[in-house]
C-alpha positions as semicolon CSV with decimal commas, in nm:
position;residue;x (nm);y (nm);z (nm)
1;M;-0,053;-0,010;0,058
2;I;0,271;0,198;0,051
3;D;0,428;0,198;-0,309
4;L;0,125;0,215;-0,433
5;W;0,043;0,560;-0,322
6;F;0,368;0,735;-0,369
7;V;0,248;0,587;-0,709
8;I;-0,038;0,748;-0,742
9;I;0,134;1,067;-0,563
10;A;0,331;1,083;-0,827
11;F;0,120;1,056;-1,106
12;L;-0,066;1,293;-0,965
13;W;0,189;1,568;-0,932
14;T;0,285;1,457;-1,255
15;G;-0,068;1,559;-1,420
16;Y;-0,014;1,885;-1,253
17;F;0,300;1,965;-1,419
18;V;0,163;1,868;-1,741
19;L;-0,156;2,039;-1,771
20;E;-0,045;2,411;-1,528
21;G;0,244;2,358;-1,719
22;F;0,070;2,486;-2,082
23;D;-0,122;2,723;-1,878
24;F;0,146;2,883;-1,732
25;G;0,361;2,904;-2,053
26;V;0,023;3,042;-2,230
27;G;-0,017;3,300;-1,917
28;M;0,367;3,439;-1,975
29;L;0,329;3,449;-2,365
30;A;-0,020;3,603;-2,449
31;P;0,142;3,957;-2,409
32;F;0,436;3,908;-2,590
33;V;0,308;3,720;-2,879
34;S;-0,026;3,841;-2,935
35;R;-0,090;4,184;-3,155
36;G;-0,388;4,374;-3,056
37;A;-0,688;4,277;-2,791
38;G;-0,832;4,028;-3,041
39;E;-0,564;3,787;-3,055
40;Q;-0,536;3,852;-2,651
41;R;-0,836;3,687;-2,634
42;Q;-0,756;3,406;-2,843
43;A;-0,447;3,365;-2,663
44;L;-0,611;3,283;-2,327
45;Q;-0,904;3,102;-2,435
46;T;-0,668;2,811;-2,523
47;I;-0,678;2,807;-2,187
48;G;-1,047;2,916;-2,025
49;P;-1,196;2,653;-2,017
50;V;-0,900;2,422;-1,846
51;W;-0,681;2,608;-1,623
52;D;-0,972;2,617;-1,339
53;G;-0,925;2,244;-1,356
54;N;-0,594;2,204;-1,417
55;E;-0,517;2,311;-1,044
56;V;-0,786;2,054;-0,888
57;W;-0,479;1,837;-0,983
58;L;-0,277;2,028;-0,755
59;I;-0,552;2,051;-0,498
60;T;-0,534;1,657;-0,519
61;A;-0,209;1,570;-0,490
62;V;-0,160;1,782;-0,207
63;G;-0,461;1,616;-0,021
64;S;-0,325;1,294;-0,095
65;M;-0,017;1,362;0,049
66;F;-0,145;1,490;0,416
67;A;-0,396;1,146;0,409
68;A;-0,169;0,884;0,285
69;F;0,232;1,035;0,400
70;P;0,124;1,316;0,669
71;A;0,519;1,334;0,770
72;W;0,593;1,439;0,442
73;Y;0,354;1,637;0,404
74;A;0,404;1,835;0,740
75;G;0,804;1,843;0,638
76;M;0,786;1,907;0,273
77;F;0,535;2,216;0,379
78;S;0,752;2,343;0,632
79;S;1,054;2,393;0,519
80;F;0,936;2,535;0,218
81;Y;0,662;2,738;0,400
82;L;0,792;3,047;0,208
83;P;0,789;2,964;-0,175
84;V;0,502;2,766;-0,102
85;A;0,338;3,064;-0,035
86;L;0,415;3,262;-0,311
87;V;0,346;2,972;-0,557
88;L;-0,068;2,973;-0,415
89;V;-0,021;3,385;-0,451
90;G;0,130;3,372;-0,761
91;L;-0,195;3,103;-0,812
92;I;-0,465;3,381;-0,667
93;V;-0,329;3,662;-0,894
94;R;-0,320;3,469;-1,199
95;G;-0,686;3,357;-1,099
96;V;-0,808;3,718;-1,058
97;G;-0,649;3,811;-1,375
98;L;-0,797;3,574;-1,591
99;E;-1,170;3,601;-1,463
100;W;-1,200;3,970;-1,398
101;R;-1,001;4,044;-1,787
102;G;-1,332;4,042;-1,918
103;K;-1,523;4,279;-1,728
104;V;-1,307;4,542;-1,697
105;T;-1,219;4,862;-1,925
106;N;-0,767;4,859;-1,905
107;T;-0,698;4,556;-1,939
108;F;-0,307;4,581;-1,734
109;W;-0,263;4,513;-1,459
110;C;-0,506;4,140;-1,529
111;D;-0,265;4,090;-1,828
112;A;0,064;4,187;-1,587
113;G;-0,100;3,985;-1,242
114;I;-0,162;3,645;-1,549
115;V;0,214;3,680;-1,588
116;A;0,315;3,690;-1,255
117;G;0,102;3,479;-1,187
118;S;0,207;3,213;-1,405
119;A;0,591;3,260;-1,390
120;L;0,636;3,222;-1,020
121;P;0,484;2,869;-0,960
122;A;0,613;2,758;-1,221
123;F;1,022;2,836;-1,145
124;L;0,877;2,790;-0,752
125;W;0,791;2,455;-0,789
126;G;1,059;2,345;-1,002
127;A;1,375;2,567;-0,752
128;V;1,127;2,313;-0,407
129;F;1,172;2,000;-0,610
130;A;1,549;2,050;-0,693
131;D;1,616;2,185;-0,320
132;M;1,441;1,884;-0,186
133;L;1,696;1,653;-0,391
134;F;1,976;1,776;-0,317
135;A;1,957;2,061;-0,030
136;S;2,108;2,308;-0,272
137;G;2,058;2,667;-0,319
138;L;2,263;2,647;-0,677
139;A;2,085;2,339;-0,767
140;A;1,672;2,505;-0,640
141;L;1,835;2,775;-0,911
142;L;1,905;2,550;-1,168
143;G;1,595;2,382;-1,151
144;G;1,370;2,637;-1,083
145;V;1,550;2,838;-1,437
146;F;1,446;2,488;-1,602
147;S;1,087;2,433;-1,529
148;L;1,001;2,798;-1,568
149;A;1,152;2,769;-1,935
150;V;1,043;2,394;-2,041
151;S;0,661;2,556;-1,901
152;V;0,684;2,851;-2,162
153;L;0,799;2,572;-2,427
154;H;0,506;2,370;-2,319
155;G;0,270;2,670;-2,357
156;A;0,396;2,816;-2,709
157;V;0,348;2,434;-2,871
158;F;-0,006;2,435;-2,709
159;L;-0,080;2,844;-2,846
160;A;0,082;2,676;-3,166
161;L;-0,140;2,345;-3,127
162;R;-0,475;2,577;-3,021
163;T;-0,486;2,882;-3,249
164;E;-0,493;3,009;-3,617
165;G;-0,359;3,259;-3,835
166;P;-0,073;3,498;-3,741
167;L;-0,054;3,427;-3,362
168;R;-0,016;3,040;-3,495
169;R;0,338;3,125;-3,618
170;R;0,436;3,346;-3,325
171;A;0,341;3,152;-3,109
172;R;0,560;2,863;-3,344
173;T;0,844;3,123;-3,326
174;A;0,834;3,162;-2,915
175;A;0,866;2,815;-2,903
176;L;1,174;2,741;-3,159
177;A;1,337;3,004;-2,936
178;A;1,228;2,883;-2,592
179;S;1,420;2,551;-2,765
180;G;1,719;2,752;-2,761
181;L;1,757;2,759;-2,408
182;V;1,548;2,455;-2,285
183;V;1,776;2,192;-2,441
184;P;2,107;2,287;-2,298
185;V;1,981;2,393;-1,927
186;G;1,753;2,071;-1,936
187;V;2,077;1,888;-2,048
188;L;2,238;2,081;-1,751
189;A;1,929;1,973;-1,457
190;L;1,854;1,653;-1,594
191;S;2,257;1,553;-1,574
192;R;2,215;1,591;-1,189
193;L;1,964;1,336;-1,202
194;G;2,000;0,927;-1,149
195;G;1,781;0,724;-0,955
196;G;1,949;0,459;-1,036
197;V;1,921;0,301;-1,407
198;A;1,553;0,372;-1,464
199;G;1,609;0,727;-1,307
200;T;1,894;0,783;-1,528
201;A;1,674;0,638;-1,775
202;A;1,395;0,851;-1,730
203;A;1,599;1,206;-1,735
204;L;1,824;1,117;-2,023
205;A;1,446;1,008;-2,194
206;A;1,321;1,333;-2,102
207;A;1,611;1,526;-2,289
208;T;1,541;1,344;-2,530
209;A;1,237;1,409;-2,577
210;L;1,293;1,823;-2,553
211;A;1,508;1,801;-2,828
212;G;1,288;1,637;-3,065
213;A;0,994;1,883;-2,993
214;A;1,220;2,152;-3,107
215;A;1,234;1,972;-3,438
216;L;0,918;1,891;-3,472
217;I;0,805;2,220;-3,425
218;W;1,067;2,315;-3,652
219;R;0,877;2,082;-3,896
220;R;0,551;2,226;-3,807
221;R;0,402;1,945;-3,632
222;E;0,305;2,105;-3,326
223;G;0,092;1,811;-3,203
224;W;0,389;1,534;-3,176
225;A;0,578;1,829;-3,055
226;F;0,300;1,864;-2,774
227;A;0,320;1,530;-2,725
228;A;0,705;1,539;-2,686
229;T;0,715;1,835;-2,429
230;A;0,468;1,646;-2,238
231;G;0,609;1,370;-2,210
232;A;0,942;1,530;-2,148
233;I;0,764;1,695;-1,805
234;V;0,615;1,320;-1,738
235;L;0,970;1,152;-1,770
236;T;1,183;1,421;-1,615
237;S;0,851;1,364;-1,319
238;V;0,973;0,996;-1,295
239;A;1,277;1,063;-1,311
240;V;1,269;1,300;-0,970
241;F;1,014;1,072;-0,791
242;L;1,246;0,818;-0,873
243;E;1,469;0,940;-0,727
244;L;1,224;1,078;-0,383
245;A;1,104;0,671;-0,335
246;P;1,403;0,589;-0,082
247;M;1,330;0,861;0,127
248;P;1,128;1,128;0,042
249;L;1,341;1,384;0,286
250;P;1,678;1,357;0,476
251;G;1,632;1,137;0,754
252;L;1,265;1,011;0,665
253;T;1,190;0,709;0,474
254;L;0,832;0,633;0,282
255;A;0,745;0,367;0,548
256;E;0,841;0,609;0,826
257;A;0,584;0,899;0,654
258;A;0,294;0,670;0,567
259;S;-0,011;0,651;0,747
260;G;-0,094;0,298;0,903
261;P;-0,226;0,033;0,698
262;Y;-0,586;0,106;0,728
263;T;-0,603;0,455;0,649
264;L;-0,415;0,350;0,311
265;T;-0,675;0,130;0,270
266;M;-0,963;0,363;0,299
267;L;-0,829;0,559;0,073
268;S;-0,751;0,321;-0,178
269;W;-1,129;0,283;-0,184
270;I;-1,229;0,625;-0,200
271;G;-0,966;0,650;-0,491
272;L;-1,068;0,317;-0,699
273;I;-1,454;0,522;-0,664
274;T;-1,383;0,856;-0,744
275;L;-1,053;0,865;-0,961
276;P;-1,213;0,743;-1,308
277;F;-1,514;0,960;-1,320
278;V;-1,281;1,281;-1,233
279;L;-0,996;1,147;-1,520
280;L;-1,319;1,045;-1,807
281;Y;-1,481;1,427;-1,688
282;Q;-1,169;1,562;-1,717
283;G;-1,063;1,381;-2,003
284;W;-1,433;1,520;-2,210
285;T;-1,376;1,838;-2,107
286;Y;-1,095;1,804;-2,368
287;W;-1,260;1,634;-2,601
288;V;-1,534;1,903;-2,618
289;F;-1,274;2,240;-2,629
290;R;-1,063;2,029;-2,874
291;K;-1,072;2,236;-3,162
292;R;-0,847;2,567;-3,285
293;V;-0,946;2,892;-3,168
294;L;-0,965;3,122;-3,371
295;V;-0,961;3,529;-3,349
296;P;-1,286;3,685;-3,220
297;A;-1,438;3,891;-3,421
């Protein structure tokens, strides 16, 4: 049960990083790749129906940690209290900006809030997990830059996939520019991950996927490029959680961090009943809003 719930929590965090990753990227890029209010709305409409649903993955991941591994939850969120608090501030500011942008005349502060509220969590989550692995300020900085750059690339590819017209061309250009930073930073950051043979293989595959994404976006294969950036995030997450598996915090093993067998059993039944419905509903949402977004009239 302990190993099962560690895998479930890794899955939930991975889903959050993949889905919120392109949300953050679109939020950071929208004002810079758009020309005029119409294109700005076009860019933000690509994430409009899904961004708040994507945040549920964070709530579920943190709630599962609290229930299944309370000692890990307590140690992680007390050690990183300030960056986690700043993440929450960023998410709140971004949410306010997205919700209020269509209700005000001057959208400058809403746009600024969306950019800052997207960049802050994108950087800080990478810094937190890198510091949790290596307990080094330099590693935390590198992890933050890597996660920020990957989010920009992921969001640019998503914009190119979901839009038409000049915005699509600019998003493709932004993706190519971002890949020039992501690939070398990714190789540097991922080279620090080991986690045994499996972890090393996952890190190497993640770096390869990032390079492949750059080649695919150059060939205008946005769908495959998005699959490559998503795959790179998944593989990076696999490498990270393989590193964390024996000891998620210094001096704390998974067995010591876990709840009792009865609690884990009850959680398993609850997850077995509820998780499939959540996945089906979110999958249906993405299917409904799968078409490219045109410039609003």
